[in-house]
CSV table of C-alpha atoms in Angstrom, one decimal:
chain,number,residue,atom,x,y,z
A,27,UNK,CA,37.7,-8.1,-29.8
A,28,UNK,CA,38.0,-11.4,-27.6
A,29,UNK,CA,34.7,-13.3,-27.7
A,30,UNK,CA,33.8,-13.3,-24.1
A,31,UNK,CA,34.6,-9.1,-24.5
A,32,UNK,CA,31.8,-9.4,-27.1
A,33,UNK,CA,29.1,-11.6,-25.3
A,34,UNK,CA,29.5,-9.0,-22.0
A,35,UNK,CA,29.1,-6.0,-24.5
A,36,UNK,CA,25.9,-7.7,-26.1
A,37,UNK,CA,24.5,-8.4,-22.7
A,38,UNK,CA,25.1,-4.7,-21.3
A,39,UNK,CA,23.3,-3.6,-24.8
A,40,UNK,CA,20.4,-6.6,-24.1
A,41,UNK,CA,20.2,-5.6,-20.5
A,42,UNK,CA,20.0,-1.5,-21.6
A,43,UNK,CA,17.3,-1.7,-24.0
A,44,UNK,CA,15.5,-4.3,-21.8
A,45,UNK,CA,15.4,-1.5,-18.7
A,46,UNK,CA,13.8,1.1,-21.0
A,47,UNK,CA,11.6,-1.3,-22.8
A,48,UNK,CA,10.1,-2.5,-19.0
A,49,UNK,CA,10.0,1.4,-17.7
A,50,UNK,CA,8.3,2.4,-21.0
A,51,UNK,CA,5.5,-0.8,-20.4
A,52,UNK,CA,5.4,1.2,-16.5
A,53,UNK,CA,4.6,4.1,-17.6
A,54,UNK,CA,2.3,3.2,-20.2
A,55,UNK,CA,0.3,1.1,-17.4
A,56,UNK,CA,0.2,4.4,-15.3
A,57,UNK,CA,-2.2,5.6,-17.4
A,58,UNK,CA,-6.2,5.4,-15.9
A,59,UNK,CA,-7.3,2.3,-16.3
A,60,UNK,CA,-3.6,0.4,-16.2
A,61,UNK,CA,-2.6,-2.6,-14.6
A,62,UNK,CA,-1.6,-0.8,-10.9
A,63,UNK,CA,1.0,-3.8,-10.4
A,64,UNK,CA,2.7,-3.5,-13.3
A,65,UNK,CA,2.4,0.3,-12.8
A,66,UNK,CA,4.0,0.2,-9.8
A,67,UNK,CA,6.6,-2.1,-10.4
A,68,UNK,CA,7.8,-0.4,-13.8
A,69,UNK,CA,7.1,3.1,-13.3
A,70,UNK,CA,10.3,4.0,-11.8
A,71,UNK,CA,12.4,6.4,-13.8
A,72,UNK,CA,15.5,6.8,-11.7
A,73,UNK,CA,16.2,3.1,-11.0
A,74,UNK,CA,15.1,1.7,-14.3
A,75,UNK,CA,16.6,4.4,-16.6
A,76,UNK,CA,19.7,4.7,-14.4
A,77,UNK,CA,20.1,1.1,-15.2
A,78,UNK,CA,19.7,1.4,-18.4
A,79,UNK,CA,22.3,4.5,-19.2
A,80,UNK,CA,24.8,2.8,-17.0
A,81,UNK,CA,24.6,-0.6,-18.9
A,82,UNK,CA,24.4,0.8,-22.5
A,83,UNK,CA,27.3,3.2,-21.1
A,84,UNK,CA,29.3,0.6,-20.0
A,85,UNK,CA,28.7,-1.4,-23.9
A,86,UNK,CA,29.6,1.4,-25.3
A,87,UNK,CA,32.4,1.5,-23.7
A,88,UNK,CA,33.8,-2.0,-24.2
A,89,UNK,CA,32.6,-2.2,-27.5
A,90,UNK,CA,34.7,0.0,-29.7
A,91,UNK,CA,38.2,0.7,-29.6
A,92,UNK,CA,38.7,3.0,-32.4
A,93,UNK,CA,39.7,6.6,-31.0
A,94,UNK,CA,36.8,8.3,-33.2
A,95,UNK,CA,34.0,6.4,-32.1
A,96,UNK,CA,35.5,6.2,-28.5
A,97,UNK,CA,35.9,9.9,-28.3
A,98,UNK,CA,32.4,10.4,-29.3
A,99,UNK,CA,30.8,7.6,-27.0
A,100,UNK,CA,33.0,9.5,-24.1
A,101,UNK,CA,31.2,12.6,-25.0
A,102,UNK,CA,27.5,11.5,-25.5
A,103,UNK,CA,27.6,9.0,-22.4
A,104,UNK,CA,29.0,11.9,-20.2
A,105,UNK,CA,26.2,14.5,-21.1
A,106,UNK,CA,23.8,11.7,-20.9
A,107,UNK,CA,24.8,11.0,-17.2
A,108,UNK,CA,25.1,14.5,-16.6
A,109,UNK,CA,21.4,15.2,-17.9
A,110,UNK,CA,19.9,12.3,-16.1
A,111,UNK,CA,21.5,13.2,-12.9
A,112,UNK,CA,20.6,17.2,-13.1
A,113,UNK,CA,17.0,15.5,-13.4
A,114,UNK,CA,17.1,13.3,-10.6
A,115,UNK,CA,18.0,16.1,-8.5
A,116,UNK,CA,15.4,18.3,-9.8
A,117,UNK,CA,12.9,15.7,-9.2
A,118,UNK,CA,14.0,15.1,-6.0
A,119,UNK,CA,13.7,18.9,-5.0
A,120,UNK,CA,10.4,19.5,-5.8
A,121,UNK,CA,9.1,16.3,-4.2
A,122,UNK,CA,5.6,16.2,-2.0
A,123,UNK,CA,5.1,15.3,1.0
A,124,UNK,CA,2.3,12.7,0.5
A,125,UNK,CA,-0.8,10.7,2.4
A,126,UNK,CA,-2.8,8.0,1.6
A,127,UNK,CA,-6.4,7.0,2.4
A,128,UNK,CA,-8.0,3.7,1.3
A,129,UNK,CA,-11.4,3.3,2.0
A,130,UNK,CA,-12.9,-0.5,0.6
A,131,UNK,CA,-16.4,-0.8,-1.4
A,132,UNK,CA,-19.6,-1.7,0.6
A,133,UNK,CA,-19.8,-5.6,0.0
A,134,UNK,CA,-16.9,-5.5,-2.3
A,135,UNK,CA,-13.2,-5.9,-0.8
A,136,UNK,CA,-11.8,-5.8,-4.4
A,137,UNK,CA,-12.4,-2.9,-5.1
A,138,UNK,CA,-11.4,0.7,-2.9
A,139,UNK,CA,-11.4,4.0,-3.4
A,140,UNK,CA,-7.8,5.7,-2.8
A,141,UNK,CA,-7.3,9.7,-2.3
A,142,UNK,CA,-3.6,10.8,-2.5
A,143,UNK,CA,-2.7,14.2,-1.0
A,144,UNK,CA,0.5,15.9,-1.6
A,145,UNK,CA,1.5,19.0,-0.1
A,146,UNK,CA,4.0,20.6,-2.1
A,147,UNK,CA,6.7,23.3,-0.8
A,148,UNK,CA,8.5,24.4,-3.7
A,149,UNK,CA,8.4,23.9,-7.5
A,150,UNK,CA,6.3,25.9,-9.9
A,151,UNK,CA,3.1,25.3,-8.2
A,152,UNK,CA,3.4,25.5,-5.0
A,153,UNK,CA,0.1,23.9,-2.6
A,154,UNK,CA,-1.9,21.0,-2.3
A,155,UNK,CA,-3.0,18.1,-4.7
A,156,UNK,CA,-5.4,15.6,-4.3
A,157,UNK,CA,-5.8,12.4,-6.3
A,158,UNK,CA,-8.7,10.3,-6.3
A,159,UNK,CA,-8.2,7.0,-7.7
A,160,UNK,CA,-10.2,3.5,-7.9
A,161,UNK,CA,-8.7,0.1,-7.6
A,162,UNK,CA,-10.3,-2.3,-8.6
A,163,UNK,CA,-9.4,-6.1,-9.3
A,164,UNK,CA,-6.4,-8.5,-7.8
A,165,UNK,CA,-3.4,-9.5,-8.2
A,166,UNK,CA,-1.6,-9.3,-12.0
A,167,UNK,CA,-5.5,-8.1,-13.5
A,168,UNK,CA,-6.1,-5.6,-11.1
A,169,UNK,CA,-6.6,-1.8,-12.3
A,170,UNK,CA,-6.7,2.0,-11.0
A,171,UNK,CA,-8.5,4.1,-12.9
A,172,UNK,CA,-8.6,8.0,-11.8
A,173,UNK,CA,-11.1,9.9,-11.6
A,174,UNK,CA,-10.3,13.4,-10.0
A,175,UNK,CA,-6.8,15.3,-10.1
A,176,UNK,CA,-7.5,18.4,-7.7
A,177,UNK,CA,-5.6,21.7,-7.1
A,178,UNK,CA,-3.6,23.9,-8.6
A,179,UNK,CA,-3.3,24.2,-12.2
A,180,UNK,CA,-6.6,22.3,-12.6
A,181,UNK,CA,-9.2,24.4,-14.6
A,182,UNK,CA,-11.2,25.2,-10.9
A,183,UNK,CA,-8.4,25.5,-9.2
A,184,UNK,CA,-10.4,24.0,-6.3
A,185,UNK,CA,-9.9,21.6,-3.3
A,186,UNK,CA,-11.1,18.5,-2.5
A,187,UNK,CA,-14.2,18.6,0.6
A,188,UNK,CA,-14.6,15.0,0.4
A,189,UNK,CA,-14.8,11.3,-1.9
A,190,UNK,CA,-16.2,8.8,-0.5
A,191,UNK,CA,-18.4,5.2,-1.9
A,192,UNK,CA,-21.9,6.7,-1.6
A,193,UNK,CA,-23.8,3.4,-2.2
A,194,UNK,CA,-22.0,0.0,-3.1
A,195,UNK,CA,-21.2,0.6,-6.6
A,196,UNK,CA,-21.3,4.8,-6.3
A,197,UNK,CA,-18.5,6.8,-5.8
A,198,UNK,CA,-18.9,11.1,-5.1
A,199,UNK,CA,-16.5,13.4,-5.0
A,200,UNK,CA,-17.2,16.9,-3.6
A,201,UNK,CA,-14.5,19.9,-4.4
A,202,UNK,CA,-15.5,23.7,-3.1
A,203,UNK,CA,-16.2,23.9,-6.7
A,204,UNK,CA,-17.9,21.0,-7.9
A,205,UNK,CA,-19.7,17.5,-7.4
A,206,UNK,CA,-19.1,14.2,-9.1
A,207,UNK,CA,-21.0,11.3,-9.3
A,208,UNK,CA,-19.1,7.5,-10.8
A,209,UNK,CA,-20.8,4.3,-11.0
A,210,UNK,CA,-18.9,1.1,-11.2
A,211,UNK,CA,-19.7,-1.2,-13.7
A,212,UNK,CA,-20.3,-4.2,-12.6
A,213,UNK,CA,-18.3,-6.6,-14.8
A,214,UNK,CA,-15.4,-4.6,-15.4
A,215,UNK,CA,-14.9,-2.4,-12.4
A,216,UNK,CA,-14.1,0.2,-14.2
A,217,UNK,CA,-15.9,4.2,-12.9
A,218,UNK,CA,-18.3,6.4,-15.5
A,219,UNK,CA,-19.1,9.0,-14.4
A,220,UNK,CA,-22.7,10.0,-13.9
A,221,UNK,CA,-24.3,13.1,-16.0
């Protein structure tokens, strides 16, 4: 195999793992009390992983020119795309239709509380969600922490009445089934919930 051939293949294989390795950092930082930009840079399956199958596709590819090993890269690179395509499109049809209030802390701009709704048409549950999230912080240190995920499926199976900052450093949130009570910690920003 020509050199240049070789140095393109390593790259494509560089590039593929590098995709997943950045979507997998995404999705870890997704989790409450992850870093929301990295979160919402990373966290995107379809571009990041479609990347990265079409790169390490494309290695695999040019790598190899045995018939064997190129009959079986043919195979497991066109199921692959196949899979990851059948769940785009299943993604894509049960998608939500979605809102977003932000409402910043009393006294402190860095910090606001964010409620997602989603009103879903289809899928296996359809209705409405809520998500009630805090963001706290700026720039690269900034987090979101969540503190209420609301409707169907959820052990109430209730809806959200209302969240809102109650004093500077208190967030409630009311369901028709339940109240909650957080307090933000002063240093770190991040919610506990009041007993």
């Amino acid at each position: 195999m020509p050199r240049t051939r070789r140095a393109l293949v390593r790259l494509l294989a560089v590039a593929g793992v590098a995709a997943v390795l950045l979507y997998t950092e995404g999705q870890w930082e997704s989790r409450s009390g992850g870093r929301m930009l990295v979160a919402d840079l990373f966290n995107r399956p379809e571009p990041l992983l479609g990347a990265a199958l079409a790169a390490l596709i494309a290695a695999a590819w040019l790598g190899d020119r045995r018939t064997a090993v190129r009959q079986a890269t043919r195979a497991v690179t066109v199921t692959a795309a196949v899979v990851f395509l059948l769940g785009v499109l299943a993604a894509h049809k049960v998608s939500a239709a979605e809102t977003r209030s932000r409402e910043t802390a009393p006294a402190r701009p860095e910090r606001a509380l964010v409620v997602v709704h989603r009103a879903y048409d289809a899928g296996p549950e359809p209705g409405e969600r809520w998500q009630v999230l805090l963001e706290s912080g700026e720039g690269w240190s900034a987090r979101r922490w969540t503190l209420a995920d609301i409707g169907p499926g959820d052990p109430d199976d209730s809806l959200l009445v209302e969240a809102s900052w109650t004093e500077r450093d208190r967030i409630t949130v009311v369901t028709d089934a339940h109240r909650r009570v957080f307090v933000i910690d002063q240093d770190t920003g991040e919610p506990i919930e009041a007993r």
